[in-house]
mmCIF file of C-alpha atoms in Angstrom:
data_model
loop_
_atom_site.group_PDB
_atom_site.id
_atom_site.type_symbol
_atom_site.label_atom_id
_atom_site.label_comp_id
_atom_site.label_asym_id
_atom_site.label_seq_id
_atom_site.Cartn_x
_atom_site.Cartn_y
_atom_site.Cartn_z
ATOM 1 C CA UNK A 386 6.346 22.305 40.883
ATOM 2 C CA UNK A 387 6.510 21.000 37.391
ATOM 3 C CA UNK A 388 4.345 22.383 34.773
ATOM 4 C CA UNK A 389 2.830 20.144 31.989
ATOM 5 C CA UNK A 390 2.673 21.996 29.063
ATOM 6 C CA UNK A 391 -0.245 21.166 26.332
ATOM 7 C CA UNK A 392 2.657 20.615 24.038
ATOM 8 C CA UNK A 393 3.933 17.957 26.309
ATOM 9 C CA UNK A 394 0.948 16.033 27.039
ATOM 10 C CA UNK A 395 0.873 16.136 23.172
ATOM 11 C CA UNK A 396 3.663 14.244 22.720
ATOM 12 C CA UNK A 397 3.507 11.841 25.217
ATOM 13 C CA UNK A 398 -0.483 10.880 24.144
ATOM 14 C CA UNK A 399 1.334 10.372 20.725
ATOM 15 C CA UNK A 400 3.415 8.305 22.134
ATOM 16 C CA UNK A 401 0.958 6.223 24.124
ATOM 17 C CA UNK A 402 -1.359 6.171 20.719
ATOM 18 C CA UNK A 403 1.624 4.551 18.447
ATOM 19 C CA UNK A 404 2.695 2.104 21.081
ATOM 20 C CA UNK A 405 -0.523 0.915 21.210
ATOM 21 C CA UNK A 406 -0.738 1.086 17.094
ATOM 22 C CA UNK A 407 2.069 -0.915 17.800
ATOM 23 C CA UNK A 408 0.644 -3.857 19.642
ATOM 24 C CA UNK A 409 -2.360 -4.294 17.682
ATOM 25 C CA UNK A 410 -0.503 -4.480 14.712
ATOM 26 C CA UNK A 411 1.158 -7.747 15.956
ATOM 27 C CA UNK A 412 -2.317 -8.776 16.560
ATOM 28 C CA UNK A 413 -3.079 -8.179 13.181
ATOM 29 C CA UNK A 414 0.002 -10.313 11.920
ATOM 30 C CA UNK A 415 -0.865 -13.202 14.328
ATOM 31 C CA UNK A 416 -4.373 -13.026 12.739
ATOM 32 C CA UNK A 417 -3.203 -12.888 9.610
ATOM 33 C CA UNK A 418 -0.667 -15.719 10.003
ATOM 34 C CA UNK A 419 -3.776 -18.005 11.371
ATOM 35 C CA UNK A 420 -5.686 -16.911 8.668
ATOM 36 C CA UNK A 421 -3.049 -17.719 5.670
ATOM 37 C CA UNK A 422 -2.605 -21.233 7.648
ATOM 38 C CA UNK A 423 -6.601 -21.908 7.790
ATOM 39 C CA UNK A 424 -6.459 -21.446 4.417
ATOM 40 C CA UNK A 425 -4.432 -23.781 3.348
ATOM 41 C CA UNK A 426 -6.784 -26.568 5.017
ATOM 42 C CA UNK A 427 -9.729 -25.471 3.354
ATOM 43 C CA UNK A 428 -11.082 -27.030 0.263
ATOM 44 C CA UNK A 429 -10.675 -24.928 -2.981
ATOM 45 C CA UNK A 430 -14.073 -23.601 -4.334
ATOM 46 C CA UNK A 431 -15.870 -23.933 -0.852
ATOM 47 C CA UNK A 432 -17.770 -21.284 1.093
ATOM 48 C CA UNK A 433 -15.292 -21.112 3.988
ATOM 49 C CA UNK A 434 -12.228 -20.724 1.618
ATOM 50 C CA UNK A 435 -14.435 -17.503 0.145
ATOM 51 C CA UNK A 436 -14.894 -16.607 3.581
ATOM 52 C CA UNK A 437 -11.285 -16.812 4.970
ATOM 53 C CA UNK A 438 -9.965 -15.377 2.001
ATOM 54 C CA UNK A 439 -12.264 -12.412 2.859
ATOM 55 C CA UNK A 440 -11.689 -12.040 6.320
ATOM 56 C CA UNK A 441 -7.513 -12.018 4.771
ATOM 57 C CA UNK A 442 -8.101 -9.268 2.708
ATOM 58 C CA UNK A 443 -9.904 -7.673 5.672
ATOM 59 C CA UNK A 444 -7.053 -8.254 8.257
ATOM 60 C CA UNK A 445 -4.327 -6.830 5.878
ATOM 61 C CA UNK A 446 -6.662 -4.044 4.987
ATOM 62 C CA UNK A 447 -5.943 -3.179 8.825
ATOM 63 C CA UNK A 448 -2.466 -3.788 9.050
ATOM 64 C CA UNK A 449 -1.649 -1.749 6.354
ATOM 65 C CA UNK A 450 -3.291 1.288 7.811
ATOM 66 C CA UNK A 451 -1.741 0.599 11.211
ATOM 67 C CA UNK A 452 1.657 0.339 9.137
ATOM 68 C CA UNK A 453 1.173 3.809 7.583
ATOM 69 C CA UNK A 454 0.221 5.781 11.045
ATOM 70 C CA UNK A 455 3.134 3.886 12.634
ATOM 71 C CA UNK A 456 4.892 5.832 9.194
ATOM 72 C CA UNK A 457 4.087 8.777 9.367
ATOM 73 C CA UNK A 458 4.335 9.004 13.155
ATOM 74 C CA UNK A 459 8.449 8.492 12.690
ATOM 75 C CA UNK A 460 7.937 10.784 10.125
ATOM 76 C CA UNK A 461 6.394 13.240 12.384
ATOM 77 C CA UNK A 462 9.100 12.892 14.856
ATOM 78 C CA UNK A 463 12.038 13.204 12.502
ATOM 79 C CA UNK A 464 13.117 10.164 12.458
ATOM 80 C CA UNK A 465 14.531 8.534 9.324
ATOM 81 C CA UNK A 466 12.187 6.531 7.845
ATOM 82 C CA UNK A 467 13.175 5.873 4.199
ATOM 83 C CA UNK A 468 16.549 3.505 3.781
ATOM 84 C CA UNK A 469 16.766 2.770 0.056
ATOM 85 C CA UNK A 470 18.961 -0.080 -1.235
ATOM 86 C CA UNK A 471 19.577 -1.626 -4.598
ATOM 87 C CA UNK A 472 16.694 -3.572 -5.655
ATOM 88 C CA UNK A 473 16.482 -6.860 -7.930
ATOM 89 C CA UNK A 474 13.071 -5.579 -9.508
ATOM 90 C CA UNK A 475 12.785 -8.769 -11.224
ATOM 91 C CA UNK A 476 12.705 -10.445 -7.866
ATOM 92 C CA UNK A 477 10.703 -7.767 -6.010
ATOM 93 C CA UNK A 478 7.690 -8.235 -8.109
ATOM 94 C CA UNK A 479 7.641 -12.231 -7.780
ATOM 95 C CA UNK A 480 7.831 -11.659 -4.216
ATOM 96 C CA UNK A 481 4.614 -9.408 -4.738
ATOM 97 C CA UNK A 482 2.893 -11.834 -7.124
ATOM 98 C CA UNK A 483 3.531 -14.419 -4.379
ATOM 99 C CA UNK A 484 2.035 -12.051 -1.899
ATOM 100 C CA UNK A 485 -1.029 -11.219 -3.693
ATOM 101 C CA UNK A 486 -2.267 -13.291 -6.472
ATOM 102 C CA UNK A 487 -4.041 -16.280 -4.299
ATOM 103 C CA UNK A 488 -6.513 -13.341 -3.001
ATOM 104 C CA UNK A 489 -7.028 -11.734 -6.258
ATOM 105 C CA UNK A 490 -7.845 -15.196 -8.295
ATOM 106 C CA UNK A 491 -9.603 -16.284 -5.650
ATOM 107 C CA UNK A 492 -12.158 -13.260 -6.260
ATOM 108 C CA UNK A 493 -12.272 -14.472 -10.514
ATOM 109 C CA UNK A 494 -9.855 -11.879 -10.721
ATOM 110 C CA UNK A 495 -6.920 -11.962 -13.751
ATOM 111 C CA UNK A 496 -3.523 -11.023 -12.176
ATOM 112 C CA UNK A 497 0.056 -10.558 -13.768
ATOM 113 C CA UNK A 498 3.090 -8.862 -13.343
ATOM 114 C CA UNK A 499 5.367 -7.744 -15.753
ATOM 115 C CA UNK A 500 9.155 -6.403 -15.656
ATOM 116 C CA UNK A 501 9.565 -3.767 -18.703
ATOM 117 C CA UNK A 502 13.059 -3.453 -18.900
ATOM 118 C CA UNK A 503 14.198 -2.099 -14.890
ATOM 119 C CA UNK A 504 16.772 -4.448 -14.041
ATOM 120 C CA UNK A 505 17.315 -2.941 -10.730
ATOM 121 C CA UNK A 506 15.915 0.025 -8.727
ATOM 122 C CA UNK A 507 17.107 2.381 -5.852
ATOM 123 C CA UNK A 508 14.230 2.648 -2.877
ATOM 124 C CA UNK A 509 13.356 1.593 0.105
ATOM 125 C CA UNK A 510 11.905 -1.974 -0.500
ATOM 126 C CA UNK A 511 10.023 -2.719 1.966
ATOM 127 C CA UNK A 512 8.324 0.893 2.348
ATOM 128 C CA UNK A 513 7.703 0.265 -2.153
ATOM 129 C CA UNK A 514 6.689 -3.246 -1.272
ATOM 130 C CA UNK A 515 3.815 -2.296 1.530
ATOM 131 C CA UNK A 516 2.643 0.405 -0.655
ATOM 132 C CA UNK A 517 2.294 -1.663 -3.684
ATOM 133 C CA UNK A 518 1.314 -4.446 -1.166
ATOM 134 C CA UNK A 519 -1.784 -2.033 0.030
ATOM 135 C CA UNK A 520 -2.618 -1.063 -3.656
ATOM 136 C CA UNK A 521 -3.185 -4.547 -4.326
ATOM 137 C CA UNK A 522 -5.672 -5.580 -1.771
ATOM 138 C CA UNK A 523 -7.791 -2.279 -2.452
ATOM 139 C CA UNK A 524 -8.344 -3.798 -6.174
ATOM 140 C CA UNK A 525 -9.773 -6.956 -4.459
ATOM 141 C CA UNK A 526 -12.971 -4.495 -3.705
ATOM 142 C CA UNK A 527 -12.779 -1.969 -7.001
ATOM 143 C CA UNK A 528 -11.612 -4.068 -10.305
ATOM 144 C CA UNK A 529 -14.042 -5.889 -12.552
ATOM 145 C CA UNK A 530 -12.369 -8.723 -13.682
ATOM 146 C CA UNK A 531 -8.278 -7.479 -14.080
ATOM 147 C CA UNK A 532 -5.682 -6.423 -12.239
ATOM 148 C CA UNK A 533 -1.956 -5.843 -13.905
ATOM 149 C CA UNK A 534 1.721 -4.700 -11.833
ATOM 150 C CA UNK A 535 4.462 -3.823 -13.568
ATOM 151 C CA UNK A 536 7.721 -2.272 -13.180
ATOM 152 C CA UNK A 537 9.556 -0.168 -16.031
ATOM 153 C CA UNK A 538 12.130 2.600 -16.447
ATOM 154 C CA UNK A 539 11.313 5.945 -17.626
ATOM 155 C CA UNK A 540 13.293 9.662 -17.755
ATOM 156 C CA UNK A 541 15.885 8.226 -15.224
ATOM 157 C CA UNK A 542 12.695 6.947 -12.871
ATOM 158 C CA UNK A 543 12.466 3.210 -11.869
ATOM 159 C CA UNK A 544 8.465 3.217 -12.619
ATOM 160 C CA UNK A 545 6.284 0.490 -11.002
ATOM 161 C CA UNK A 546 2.181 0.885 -12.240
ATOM 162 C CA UNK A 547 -0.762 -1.040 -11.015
ATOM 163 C CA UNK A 548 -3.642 -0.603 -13.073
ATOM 164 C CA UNK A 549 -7.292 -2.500 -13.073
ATOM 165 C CA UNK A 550 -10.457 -2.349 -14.927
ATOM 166 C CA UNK A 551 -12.994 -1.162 -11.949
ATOM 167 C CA UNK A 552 -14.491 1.954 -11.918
ATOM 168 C CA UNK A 553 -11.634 4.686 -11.834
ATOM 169 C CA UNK A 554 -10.200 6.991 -9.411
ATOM 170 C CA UNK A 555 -13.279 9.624 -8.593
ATOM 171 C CA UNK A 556 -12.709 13.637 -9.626
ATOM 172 C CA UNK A 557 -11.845 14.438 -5.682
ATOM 173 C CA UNK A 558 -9.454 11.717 -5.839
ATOM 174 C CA UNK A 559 -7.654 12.787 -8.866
ATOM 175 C CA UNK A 560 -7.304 16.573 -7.932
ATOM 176 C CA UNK A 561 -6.033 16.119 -4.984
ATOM 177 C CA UNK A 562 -3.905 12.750 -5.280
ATOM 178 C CA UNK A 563 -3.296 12.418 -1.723
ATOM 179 C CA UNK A 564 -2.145 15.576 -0.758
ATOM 180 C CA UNK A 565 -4.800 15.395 2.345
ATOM 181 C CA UNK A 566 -5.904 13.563 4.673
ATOM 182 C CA UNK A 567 -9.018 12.444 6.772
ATOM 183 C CA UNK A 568 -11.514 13.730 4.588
ATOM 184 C CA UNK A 569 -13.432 10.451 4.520
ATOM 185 C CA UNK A 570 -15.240 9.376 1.290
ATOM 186 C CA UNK A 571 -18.264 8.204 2.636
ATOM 187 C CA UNK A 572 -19.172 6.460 -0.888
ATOM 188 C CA UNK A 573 -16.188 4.135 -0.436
ATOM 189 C CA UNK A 574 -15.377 4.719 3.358
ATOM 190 C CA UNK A 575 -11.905 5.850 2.241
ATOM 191 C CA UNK A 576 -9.979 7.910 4.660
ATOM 192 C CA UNK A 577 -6.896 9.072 1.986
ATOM 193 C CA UNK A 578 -4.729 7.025 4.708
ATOM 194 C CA UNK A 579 -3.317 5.036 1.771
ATOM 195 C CA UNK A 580 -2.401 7.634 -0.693
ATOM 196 C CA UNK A 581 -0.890 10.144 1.439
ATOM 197 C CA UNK A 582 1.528 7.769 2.656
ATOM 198 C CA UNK A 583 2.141 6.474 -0.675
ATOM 199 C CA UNK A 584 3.255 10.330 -1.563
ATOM 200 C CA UNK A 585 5.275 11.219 1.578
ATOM 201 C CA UNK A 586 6.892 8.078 0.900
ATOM 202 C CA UNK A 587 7.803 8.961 -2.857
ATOM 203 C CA UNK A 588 8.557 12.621 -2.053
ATOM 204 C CA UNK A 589 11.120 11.348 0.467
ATOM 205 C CA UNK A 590 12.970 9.172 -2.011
ATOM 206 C CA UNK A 591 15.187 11.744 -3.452
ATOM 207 C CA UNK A 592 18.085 11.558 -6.099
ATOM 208 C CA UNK A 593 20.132 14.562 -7.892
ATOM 209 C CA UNK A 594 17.385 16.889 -6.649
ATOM 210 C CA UNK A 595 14.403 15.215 -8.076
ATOM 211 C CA UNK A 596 11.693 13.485 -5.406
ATOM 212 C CA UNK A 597 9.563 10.954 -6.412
ATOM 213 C CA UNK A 598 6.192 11.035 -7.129
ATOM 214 C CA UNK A 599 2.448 9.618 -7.102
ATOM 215 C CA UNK A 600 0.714 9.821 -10.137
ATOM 216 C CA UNK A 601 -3.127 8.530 -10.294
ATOM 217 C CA UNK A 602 -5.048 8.225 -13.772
ATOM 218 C CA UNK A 603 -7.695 6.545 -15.339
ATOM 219 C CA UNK A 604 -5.391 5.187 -17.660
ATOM 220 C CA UNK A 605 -6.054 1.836 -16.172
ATOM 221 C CA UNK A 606 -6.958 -1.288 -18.233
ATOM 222 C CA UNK A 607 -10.356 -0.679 -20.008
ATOM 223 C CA UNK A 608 -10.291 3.183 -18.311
ATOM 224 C CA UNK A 609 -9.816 2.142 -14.964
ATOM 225 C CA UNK A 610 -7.555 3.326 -12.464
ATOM 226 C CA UNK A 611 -3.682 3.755 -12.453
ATOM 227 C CA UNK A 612 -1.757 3.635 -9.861
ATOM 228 C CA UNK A 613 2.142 4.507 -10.346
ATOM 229 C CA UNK A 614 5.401 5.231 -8.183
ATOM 230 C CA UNK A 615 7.910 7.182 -9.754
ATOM 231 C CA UNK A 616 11.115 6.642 -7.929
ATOM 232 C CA UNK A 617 14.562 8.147 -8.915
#
């Protein structure tokens, strides 16, 4: 007789539970691929555009959470999950402007994006890209009127910062900069999904002994929040 240990059935349900993350996120990505082609039959300034923008910004809202518990489920399991390459940063963040800036403009929103000086950068790009990617689309609900990327180098760290003018990162936010997670904000229905991938992500990009990091401030344009990935 073969006994099924709680440990076991454990495993396996987690196993069951990401496969099925899995398949809805290709149904996210077929929705989002009918979505970004909609769009681009719709009339500019016209209620439906506003309204398949929004349901957009709503679909990748999804996918990127389904992205991050796929994440941290490989993470979980010990499975490498962080495969950093040289980066064009220059490149990277036109490939992020191109990603991003229809949804924000189409809100009244200002966007740019700004290389300061990192010519290249050593990270996992498409990890960096999804996290920046998710960053974005929150600042579609939070900023006023502004929203600014831009990539720098500082103390040996290839530094990319996303800043807006909203309302700032709240006190709970700030002390505990995504440390935990699945304490829901009920205020702004956040789960910390976002952030605490964003710093096991960092941490795991590693150089000469120093991990990267998440730092969050309300050094943001106007004093709202700042967003920034140190990476070494």
């Amino acid at each position: 007789m073969t006994l099924v240990t709680d440990d076991l059935v454990a495993v396996e349900f987690a196993s069951v539970l990401a496969s099925s993350v899995h398949d809805m996120k290709n149904s996210i990505g077929h929705l989002l691929n009918s979505a970004e082609a909609i769009e681009s039959l719709v009339p500019d300034n016209s209620i439906a555009r506003d309204q398949v923008l929004a349901l957009q910004h709503e679909a990748r809202r999804i996918n990127f959470d389904l992205m991050h518990l796929l994440g941290l489920y490989k993470f979980e399991r010990s499975r490498q999950v962080v495969n950093p390459t040289v980066v064009d940063c220059e490149e990277f963040l036109i490939e992020l402007t191109a990603y991003n800036e229809s949804l924000l403009t189409s809100r009244g929103l200002k966007f740019s994006a700004e290389c300061r000086g990192a010519v290249e950068g050593f990270f996992d790009r498409d990890l960096i890209m999804g996290i920046l990617n998710s960053t974005l689309n929150n600042t579609y609900n939070f900023a006023e009127s502004e929203v600014e990327v831009s990539c720098g180098t500082l103390e040996g760290y290839t530094v990319f910062s996303v800043r807006d003018d909203g309302p700032g990162y709240g006190p709970k936010v700030l002390k505990g900069g995504g440390e935990q997670m699945g304490r829901t904000d009920y205020a702004t229905g956040s789960t910390g999904l976002g952030l605490y991938f964003a710093r096991r992500i960092t941490e795991m990009h590693c150089h000469r002994g120093r991990p990267g990091k998440v730092v969050l401030d309300n050094e943001g344009i106007r004093g709202g929040g700042r967003l920034q990935l140190w990476l070494p």
